[in-house]
Coordinates of C-alpha atoms in Angstrom, one line a residue:
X1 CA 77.1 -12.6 -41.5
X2 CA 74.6 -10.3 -43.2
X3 CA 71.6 -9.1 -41.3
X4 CA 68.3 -10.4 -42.2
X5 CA 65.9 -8.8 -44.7
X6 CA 63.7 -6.3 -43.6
X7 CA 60.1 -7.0 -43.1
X8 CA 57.6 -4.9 -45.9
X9 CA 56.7 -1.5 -44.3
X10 CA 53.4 -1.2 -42.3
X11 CA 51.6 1.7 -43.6
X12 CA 51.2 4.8 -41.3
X13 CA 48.0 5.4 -39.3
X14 CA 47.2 1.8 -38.0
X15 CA 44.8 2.6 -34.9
X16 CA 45.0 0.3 -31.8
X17 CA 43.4 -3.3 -32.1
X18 CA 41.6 -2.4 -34.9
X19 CA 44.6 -1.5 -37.1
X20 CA 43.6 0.1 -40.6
X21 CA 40.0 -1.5 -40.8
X22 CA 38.3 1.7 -39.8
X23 CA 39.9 3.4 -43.1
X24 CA 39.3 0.1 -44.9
X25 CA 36.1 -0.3 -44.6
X26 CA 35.1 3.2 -45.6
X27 CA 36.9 2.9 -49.0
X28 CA 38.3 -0.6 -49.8
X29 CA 39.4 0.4 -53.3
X30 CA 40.5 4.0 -52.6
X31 CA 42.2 2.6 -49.5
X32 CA 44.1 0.0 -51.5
X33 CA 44.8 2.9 -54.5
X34 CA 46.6 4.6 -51.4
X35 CA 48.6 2.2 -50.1
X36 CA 49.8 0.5 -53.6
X37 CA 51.5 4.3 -54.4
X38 CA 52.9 4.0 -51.4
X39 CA 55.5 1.7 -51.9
X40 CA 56.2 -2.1 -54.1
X41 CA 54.8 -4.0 -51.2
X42 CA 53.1 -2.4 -48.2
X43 CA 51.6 -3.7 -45.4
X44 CA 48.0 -3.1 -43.8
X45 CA 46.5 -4.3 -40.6
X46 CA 42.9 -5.3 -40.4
X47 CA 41.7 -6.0 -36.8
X48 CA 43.9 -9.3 -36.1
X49 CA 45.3 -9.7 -39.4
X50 CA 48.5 -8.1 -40.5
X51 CA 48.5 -8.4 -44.8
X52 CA 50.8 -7.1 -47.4
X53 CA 49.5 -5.5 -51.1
X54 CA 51.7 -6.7 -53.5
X55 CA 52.1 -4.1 -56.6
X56 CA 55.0 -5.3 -59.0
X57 CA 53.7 -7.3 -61.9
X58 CA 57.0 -9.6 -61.5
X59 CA 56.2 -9.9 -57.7
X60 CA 52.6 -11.4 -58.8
X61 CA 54.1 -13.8 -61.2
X62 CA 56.1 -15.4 -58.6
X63 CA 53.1 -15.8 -55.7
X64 CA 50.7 -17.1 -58.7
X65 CA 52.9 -19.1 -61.4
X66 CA 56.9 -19.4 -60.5
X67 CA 56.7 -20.2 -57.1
X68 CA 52.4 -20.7 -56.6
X69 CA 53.7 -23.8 -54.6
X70 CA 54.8 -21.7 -51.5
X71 CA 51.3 -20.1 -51.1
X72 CA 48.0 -21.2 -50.6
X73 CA 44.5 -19.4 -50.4
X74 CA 44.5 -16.5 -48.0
X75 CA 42.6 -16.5 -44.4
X76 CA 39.7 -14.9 -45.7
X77 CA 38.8 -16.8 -49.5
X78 CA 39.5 -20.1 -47.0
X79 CA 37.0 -19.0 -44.7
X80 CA 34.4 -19.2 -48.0
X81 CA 34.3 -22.6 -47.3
X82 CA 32.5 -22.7 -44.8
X83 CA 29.8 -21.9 -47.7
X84 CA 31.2 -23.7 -50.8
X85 CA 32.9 -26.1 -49.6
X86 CA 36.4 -28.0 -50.9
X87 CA 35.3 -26.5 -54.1
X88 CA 37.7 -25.0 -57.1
X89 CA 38.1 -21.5 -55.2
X90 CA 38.8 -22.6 -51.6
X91 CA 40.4 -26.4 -51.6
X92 CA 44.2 -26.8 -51.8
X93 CA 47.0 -29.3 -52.4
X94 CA 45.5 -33.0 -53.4
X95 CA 42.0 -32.0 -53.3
X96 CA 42.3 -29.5 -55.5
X97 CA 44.8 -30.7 -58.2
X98 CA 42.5 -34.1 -58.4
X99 CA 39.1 -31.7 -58.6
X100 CA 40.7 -29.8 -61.1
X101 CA 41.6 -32.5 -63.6
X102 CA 38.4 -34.1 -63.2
X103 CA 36.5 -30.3 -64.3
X104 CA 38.8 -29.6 -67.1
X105 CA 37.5 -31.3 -69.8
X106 CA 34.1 -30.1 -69.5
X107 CA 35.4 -26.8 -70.0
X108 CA 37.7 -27.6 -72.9
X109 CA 37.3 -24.8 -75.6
X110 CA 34.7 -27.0 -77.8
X111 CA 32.7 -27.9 -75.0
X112 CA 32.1 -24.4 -73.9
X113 CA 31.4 -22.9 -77.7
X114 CA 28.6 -25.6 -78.1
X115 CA 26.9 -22.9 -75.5
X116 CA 26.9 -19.9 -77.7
X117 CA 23.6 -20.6 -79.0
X118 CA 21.7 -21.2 -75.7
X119 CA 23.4 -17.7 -74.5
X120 CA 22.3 -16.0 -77.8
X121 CA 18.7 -17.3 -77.8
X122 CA 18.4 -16.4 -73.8
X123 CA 19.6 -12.9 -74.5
X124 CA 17.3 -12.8 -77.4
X125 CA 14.2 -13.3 -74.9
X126 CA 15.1 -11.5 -72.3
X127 CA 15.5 -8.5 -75.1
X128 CA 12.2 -8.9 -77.0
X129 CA 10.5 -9.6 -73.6
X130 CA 11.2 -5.7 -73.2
X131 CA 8.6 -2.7 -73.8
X132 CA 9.6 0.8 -75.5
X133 CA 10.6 2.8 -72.4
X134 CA 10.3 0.7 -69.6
X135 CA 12.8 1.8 -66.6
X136 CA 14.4 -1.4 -64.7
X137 CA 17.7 -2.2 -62.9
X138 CA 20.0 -4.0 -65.3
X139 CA 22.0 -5.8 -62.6
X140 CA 19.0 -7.2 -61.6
X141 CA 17.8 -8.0 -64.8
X142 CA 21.7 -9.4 -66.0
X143 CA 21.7 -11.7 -62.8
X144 CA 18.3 -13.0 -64.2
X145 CA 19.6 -13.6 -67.8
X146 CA 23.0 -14.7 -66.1
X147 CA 21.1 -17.2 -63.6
X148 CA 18.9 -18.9 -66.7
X149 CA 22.0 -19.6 -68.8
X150 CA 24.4 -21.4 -66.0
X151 CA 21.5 -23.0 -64.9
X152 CA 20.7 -24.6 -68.4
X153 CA 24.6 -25.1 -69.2
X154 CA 25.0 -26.5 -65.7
X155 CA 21.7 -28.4 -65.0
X156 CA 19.8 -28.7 -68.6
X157 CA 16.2 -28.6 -67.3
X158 CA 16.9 -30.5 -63.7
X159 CA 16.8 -27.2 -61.5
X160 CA 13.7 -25.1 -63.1
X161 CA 12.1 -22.8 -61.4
X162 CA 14.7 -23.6 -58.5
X163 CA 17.6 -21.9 -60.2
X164 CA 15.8 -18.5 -58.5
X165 CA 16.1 -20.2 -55.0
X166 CA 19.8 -21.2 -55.7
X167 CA 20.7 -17.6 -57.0
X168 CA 18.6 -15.9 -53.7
X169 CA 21.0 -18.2 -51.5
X170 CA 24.0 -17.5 -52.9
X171 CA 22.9 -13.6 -52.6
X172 CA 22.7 -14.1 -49.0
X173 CA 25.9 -15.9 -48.2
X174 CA 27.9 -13.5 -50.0
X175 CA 26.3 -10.6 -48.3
X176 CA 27.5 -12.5 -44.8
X177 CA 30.7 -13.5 -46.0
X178 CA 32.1 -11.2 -48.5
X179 CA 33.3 -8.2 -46.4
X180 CA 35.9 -10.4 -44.3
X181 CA 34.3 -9.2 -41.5
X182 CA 33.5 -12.8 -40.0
X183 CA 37.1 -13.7 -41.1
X184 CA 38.3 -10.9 -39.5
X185 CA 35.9 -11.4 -35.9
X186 CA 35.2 -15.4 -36.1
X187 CA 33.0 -14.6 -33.1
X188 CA 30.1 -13.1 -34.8
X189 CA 29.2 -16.0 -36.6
X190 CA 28.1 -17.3 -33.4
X191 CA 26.0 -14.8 -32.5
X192 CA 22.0 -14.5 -32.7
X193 CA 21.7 -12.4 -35.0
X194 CA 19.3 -12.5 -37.7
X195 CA 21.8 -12.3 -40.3
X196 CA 23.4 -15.1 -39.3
X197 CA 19.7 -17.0 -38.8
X198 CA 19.7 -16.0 -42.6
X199 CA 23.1 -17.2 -43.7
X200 CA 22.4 -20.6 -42.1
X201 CA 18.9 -21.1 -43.7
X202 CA 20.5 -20.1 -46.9
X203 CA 23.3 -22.8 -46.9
X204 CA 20.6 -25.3 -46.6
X205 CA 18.8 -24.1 -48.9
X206 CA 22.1 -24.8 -51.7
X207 CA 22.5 -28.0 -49.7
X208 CA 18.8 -29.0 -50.9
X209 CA 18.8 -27.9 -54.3
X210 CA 22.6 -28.9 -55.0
X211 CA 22.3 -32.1 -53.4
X212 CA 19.1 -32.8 -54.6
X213 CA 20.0 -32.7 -58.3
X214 CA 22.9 -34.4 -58.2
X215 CA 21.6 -37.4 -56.3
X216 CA 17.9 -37.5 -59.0
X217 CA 20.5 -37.2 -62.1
X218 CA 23.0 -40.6 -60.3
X219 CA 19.8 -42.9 -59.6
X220 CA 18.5 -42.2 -63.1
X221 CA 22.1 -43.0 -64.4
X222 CA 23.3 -39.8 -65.8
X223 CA 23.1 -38.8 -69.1
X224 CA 22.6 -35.2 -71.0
X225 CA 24.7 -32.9 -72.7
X226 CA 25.0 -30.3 -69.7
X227 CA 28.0 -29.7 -67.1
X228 CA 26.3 -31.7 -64.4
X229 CA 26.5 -35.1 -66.9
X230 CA 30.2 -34.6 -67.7
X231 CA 31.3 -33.9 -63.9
X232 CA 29.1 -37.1 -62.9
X233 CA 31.1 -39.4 -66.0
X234 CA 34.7 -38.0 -64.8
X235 CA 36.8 -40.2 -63.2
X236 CA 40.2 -40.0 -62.0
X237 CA 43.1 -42.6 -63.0
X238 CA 42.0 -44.9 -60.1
X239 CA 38.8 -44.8 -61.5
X240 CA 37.0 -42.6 -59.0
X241 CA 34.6 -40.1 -59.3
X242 CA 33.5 -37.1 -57.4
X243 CA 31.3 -37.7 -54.5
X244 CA 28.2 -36.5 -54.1
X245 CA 29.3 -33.8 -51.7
X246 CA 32.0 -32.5 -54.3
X247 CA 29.4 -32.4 -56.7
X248 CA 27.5 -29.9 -54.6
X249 CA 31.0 -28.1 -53.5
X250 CA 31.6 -27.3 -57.2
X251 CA 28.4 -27.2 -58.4
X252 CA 28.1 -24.0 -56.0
X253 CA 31.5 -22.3 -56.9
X254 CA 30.4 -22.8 -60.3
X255 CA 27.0 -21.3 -60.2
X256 CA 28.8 -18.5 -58.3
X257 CA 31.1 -17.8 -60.6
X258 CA 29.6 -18.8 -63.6
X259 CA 26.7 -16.1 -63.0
X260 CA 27.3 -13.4 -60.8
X261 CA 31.0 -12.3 -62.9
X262 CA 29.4 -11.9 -65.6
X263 CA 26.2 -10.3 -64.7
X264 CA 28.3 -8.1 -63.2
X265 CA 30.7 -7.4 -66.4
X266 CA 27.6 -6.8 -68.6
X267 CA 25.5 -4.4 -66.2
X268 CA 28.9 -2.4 -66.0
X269 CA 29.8 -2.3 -70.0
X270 CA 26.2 -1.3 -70.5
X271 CA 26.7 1.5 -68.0
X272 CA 29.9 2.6 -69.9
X273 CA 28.3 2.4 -73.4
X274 CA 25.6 4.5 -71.9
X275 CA 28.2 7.4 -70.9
X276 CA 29.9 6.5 -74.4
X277 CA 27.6 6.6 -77.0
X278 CA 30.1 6.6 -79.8
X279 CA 31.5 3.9 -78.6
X280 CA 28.3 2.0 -78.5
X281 CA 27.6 3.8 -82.6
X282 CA 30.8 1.7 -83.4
X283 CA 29.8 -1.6 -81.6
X284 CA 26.1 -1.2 -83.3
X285 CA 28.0 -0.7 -86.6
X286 CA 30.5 -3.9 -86.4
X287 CA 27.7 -5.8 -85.4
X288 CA 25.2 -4.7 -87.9
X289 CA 28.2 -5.9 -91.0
X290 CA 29.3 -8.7 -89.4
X291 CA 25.9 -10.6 -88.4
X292 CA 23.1 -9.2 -90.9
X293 CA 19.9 -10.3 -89.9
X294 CA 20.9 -13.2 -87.8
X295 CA 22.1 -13.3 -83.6
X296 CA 25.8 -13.9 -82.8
X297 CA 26.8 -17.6 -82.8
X298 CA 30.3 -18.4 -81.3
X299 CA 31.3 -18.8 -85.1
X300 CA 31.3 -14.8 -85.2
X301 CA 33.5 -13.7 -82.4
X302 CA 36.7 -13.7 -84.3
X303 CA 34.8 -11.2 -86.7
X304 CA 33.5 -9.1 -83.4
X305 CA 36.7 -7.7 -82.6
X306 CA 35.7 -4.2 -81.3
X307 CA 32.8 -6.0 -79.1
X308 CA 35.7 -8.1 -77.5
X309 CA 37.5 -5.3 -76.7
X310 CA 34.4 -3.7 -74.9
X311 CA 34.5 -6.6 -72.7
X312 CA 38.2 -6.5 -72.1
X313 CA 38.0 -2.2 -71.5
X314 CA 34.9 -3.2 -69.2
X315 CA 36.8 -5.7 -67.1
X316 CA 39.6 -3.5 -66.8
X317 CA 37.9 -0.9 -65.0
X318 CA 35.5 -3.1 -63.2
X319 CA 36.5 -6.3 -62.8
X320 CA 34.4 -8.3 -60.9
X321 CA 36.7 -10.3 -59.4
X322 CA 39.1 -7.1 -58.0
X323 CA 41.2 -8.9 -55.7
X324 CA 43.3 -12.2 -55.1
X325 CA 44.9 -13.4 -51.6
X326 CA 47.2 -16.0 -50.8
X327 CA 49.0 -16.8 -47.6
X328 CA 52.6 -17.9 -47.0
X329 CA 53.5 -21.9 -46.4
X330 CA 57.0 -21.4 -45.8
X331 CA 59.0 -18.5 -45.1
X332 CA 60.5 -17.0 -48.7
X333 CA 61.5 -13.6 -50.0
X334 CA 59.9 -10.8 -52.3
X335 CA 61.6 -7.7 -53.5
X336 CA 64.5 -8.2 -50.9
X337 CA 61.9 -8.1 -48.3
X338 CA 61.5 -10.7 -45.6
X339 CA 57.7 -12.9 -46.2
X340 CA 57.5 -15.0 -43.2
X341 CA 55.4 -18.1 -43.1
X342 CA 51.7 -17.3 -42.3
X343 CA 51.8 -13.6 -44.4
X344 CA 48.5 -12.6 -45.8
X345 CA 49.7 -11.6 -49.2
X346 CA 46.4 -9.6 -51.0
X347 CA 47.0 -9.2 -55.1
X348 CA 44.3 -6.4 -56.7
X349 CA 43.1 -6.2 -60.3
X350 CA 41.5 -2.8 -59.3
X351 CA 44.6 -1.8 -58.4
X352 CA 46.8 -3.1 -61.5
X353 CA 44.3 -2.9 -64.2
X354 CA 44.6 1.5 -63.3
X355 CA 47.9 1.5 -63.6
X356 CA 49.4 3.8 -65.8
X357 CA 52.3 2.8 -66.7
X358 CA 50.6 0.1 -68.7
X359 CA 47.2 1.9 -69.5
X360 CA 47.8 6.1 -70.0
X361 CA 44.8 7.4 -69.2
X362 CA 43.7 5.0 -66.6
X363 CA 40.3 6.3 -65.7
X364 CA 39.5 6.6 -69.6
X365 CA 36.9 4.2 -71.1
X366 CA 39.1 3.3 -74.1
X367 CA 38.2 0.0 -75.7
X368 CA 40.6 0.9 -79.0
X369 CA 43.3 0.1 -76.7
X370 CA 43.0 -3.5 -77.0
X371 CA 42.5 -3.5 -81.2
X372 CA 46.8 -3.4 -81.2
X373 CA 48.0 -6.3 -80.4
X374 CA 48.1 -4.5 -76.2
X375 CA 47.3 -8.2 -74.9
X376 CA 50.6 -9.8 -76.1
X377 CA 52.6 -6.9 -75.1
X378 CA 51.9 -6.5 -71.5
X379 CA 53.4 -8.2 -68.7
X380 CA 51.7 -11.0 -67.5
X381 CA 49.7 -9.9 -64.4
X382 CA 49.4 -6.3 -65.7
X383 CA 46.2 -7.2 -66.8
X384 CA 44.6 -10.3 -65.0
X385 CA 40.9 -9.9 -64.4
X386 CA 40.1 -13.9 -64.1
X387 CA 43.4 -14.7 -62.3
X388 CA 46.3 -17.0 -63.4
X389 CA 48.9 -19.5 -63.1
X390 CA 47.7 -22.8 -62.4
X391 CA 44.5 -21.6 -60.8
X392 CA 43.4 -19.2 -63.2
X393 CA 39.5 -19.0 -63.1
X394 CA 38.2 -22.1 -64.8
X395 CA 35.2 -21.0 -66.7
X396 CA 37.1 -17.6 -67.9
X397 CA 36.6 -19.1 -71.7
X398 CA 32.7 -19.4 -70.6
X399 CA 32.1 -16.1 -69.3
X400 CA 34.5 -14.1 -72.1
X401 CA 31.9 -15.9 -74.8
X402 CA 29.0 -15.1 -72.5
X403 CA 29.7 -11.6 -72.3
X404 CA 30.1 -11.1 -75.7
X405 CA 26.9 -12.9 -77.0
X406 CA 24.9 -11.5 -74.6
X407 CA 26.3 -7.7 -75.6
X408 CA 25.7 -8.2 -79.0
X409 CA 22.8 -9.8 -78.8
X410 CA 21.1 -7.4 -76.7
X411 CA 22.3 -4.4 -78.5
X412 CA 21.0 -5.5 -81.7
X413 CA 17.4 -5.4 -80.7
X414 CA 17.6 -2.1 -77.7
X415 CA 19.3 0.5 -77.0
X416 CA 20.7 0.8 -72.9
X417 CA 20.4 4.4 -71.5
X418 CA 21.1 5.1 -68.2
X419 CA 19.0 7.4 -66.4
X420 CA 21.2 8.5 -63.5
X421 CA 24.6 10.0 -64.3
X422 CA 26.5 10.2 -61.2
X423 CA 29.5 7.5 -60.6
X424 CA 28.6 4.3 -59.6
X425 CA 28.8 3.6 -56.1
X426 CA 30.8 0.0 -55.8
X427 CA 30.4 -2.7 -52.9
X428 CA 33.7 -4.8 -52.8
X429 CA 32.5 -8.2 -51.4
X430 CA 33.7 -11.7 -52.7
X431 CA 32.7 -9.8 -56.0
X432 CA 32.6 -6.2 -56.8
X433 CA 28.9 -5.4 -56.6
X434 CA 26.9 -2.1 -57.2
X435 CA 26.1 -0.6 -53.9
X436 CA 22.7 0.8 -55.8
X437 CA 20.6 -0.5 -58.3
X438 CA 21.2 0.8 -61.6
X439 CA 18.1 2.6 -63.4
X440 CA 18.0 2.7 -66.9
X441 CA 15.4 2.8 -70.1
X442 CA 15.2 0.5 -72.7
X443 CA 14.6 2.1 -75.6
X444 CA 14.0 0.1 -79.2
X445 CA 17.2 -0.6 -81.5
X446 CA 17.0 0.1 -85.4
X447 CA 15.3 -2.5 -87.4
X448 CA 15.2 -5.2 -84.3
X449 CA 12.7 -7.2 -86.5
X450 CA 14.9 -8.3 -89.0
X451 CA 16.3 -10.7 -86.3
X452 CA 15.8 -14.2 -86.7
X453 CA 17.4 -17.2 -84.7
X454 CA 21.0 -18.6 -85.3
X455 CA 21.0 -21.1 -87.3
X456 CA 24.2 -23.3 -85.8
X457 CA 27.3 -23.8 -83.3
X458 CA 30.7 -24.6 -83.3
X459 CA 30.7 -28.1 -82.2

């Protein structure tokens, strides 16, 4: 009889009780950078929790696609719900399967490209809004322009001046949830602290919003062209809709993910055109032959190539979404290594999207690696920033068109230059934030008042 397969090795330097948190928390990406060269699956322990970083393209493909039904959602993303719910990001099994049919068709490929124009004309104001010179922080200002447009594609006009009180919530929550550290200690939730005091008041805050619109748009019977009308109309095959309370549970993963990703994606591509300015000549340049006088419509992406592959170079180095756990539901195998039932299993885009056996030059800010045909020729979870298999980000369509609108858009009117050149300092949370505001100065763009409005959508 042959012995049993080893357990993945435990990396060295795990302190008592509190493991390797000490050295994670210090440097979550440089502490994951570590452990992936140390081996094709490695093991960490964090306080209580023992988890294993999975390296191997082919070892991702099974967890998320070939055998995605032997996992679920990891200790700490289902620990999110205590904020969002049994939404998209943190339900399993039935829940999620039936939530997910009922979402997809508003997010079908013609139903997102009706957007383009709403995303081009909000880009449009936030640019001319501008003066010559001024110094702001363009996260800041990119959550702003982020929070109008999934507010109008979500709600139409039904949140207003709202939206802002959403967007402060959900700021909040993430701060108290994202680190793991409540996952990690359960007990300091229960503490009086004022973060916590915080937290609370901020998750009835959504509560009131969320549940507020939802119940105005039911009793005046629907209606509108927005996300919000679509998700009220769906119905499953026994003819059930969601409830009002899954409503709000999506409605907030949405808004989530719908603004924050991509406010993120777009204040970091700005920063690397910035530090690039020939690569930001070139974008000007495509944009200037392929649009004239007019703003991008989704009718022009397939003729924006170079400003697609600024998005996809910017989402390699920093993707927002830089890492994916699942947990074990039955005991199973990887790599001829023993994964019992109830191992932490953490999956990181920071950590695949540098290395460099796919991408020479890993560190290097090289869009014209995507103009060859790189996408088709890479293994599947090489490159991966919105996830995959059957619960691959649903809106990835939206925010890959947002991105690319707003980028255009934005550069055809100013020019982004950043003002302070050291590395940016990152903040891994449920998202990968800046850990600093970042200053730049808006200066004008050639010939910005030739612009004029589009003039139509894809239907």
């Amino acid at each position: 009889m042959s012995p049993p397969a080893p357990l993945p090795p435990l990396a060295p330097g795990a302190l008592p009780l509190a493991g390797h948190f000490i050295a994670y928390r210090q440097d979550p990406l440089g502490f994951l950078m570590n452990l992936a060269a140390r081996g094709r699956i490695v093991g960490m322990r964090l306080g209580p929790i023992e988890a294993f970083l999975l390296r191997e393209p082919e070892d991702i493909d099974r967890v998320l696609v070939s055998e995605h039904r032997r996992f679920w959602k990891d200790r700490m993303t289902r620990g999110l719900g205590r904020v969002l719910g049994d939404g998209l990001l943190t339900s399993e099994g039935d829940i999620w399967l039936r939530h997910r049919r009922l979402l997809a068709p508003a997010f079908h490929r013609e139903r997102i490209a009706a957007y383009g124009n709403d995303m081009a004309l909000a880009a449009d104001r936030f640019a001319r809004s501008l003066q010559p010179g001024e110094v702001r922080d363009i996260h800041a200002d990119m959550m702003r322009l982020t929070l109008e447009i999934v507010a109008k594609a979500l709600f139409d006009s039904d949140v207003g001046p709202r939206a802002a009180d959403v967007a402060h919530a959900l700021d909040v929550v993430v701060g108290r949830f994202g680190d793991g550290s409540i996952t990690l200690f359960p007990w300091l939730e229960h503490l009086p602290l004022p973060s916590n005091r915080r937290s609370r008041d901020a998750i009835a805050t959504l509560d009131d919003v969320l549940l507020g619109v939802v119940r105005a748009r039911r009793a005046r019977g629907g209606g509108g062209s927005d996300l919000l009308s679509m998700l009220l109309a769906a119905e499953d095959d026994a003819g059930r809709g969601l409830s009002d309370r899954e409503m709000r549970d999506e409605l907030m993963t949405l808004f989530l993910a719908g603004h924050e990703t991509t406010a993120l994606a777009l204040s970091y591509a700005f920063v690397l055109l910035s530090k690039h300015p020939d690569v930001e000549a070139r974008l000007r340049a495509e944009s200037d032959a392929v649009l004239g006088n007019t703003l991008p419509t989704t009718e022009h992406l397939a003729r924006l190539p170079f400003a697609r592959a600024v998005i996809l170079e910017t989402l390699r180095l920093y993707p927002p979404a830089w890492a994916i756990g699942r947990e074990a539901i039955e005991e199973t195998s990887l790599a001829g290594y023993r994964i019992p039932k109830g191992t932490q299993l953490w999956i990181s885009q920071w950590v695949n999207h540098r290395d460099a056996r796919y991408f020479p030059e890993p560190e290097r800010f090289l869009p014209d690696r995507w103009l060859g045909g790189l996408e088709r020729s890479l293994p599947r979870f090489a490159y991966y920033p919105f996830g995959g298999g059957p619960r691959i980000c649903i809106g990835n369509q939206f925010s890959l068109l947002e991105a690319t609108i707003v980028l255009a858009t934005i550069l055809r009117r100013v020019r982004v230059r950043l003002l302070e050149r050291r590395p940016l300092s990152l903040l891994p949370m449920i998202t990968l934030r800046p850990q600093d505001p970042i200053v730049v100065a808006y200066e004008p763009a050639p010939k910005p008042e030739l612009l004029r409005a589009p003039v139509s959508a894809a239907p």
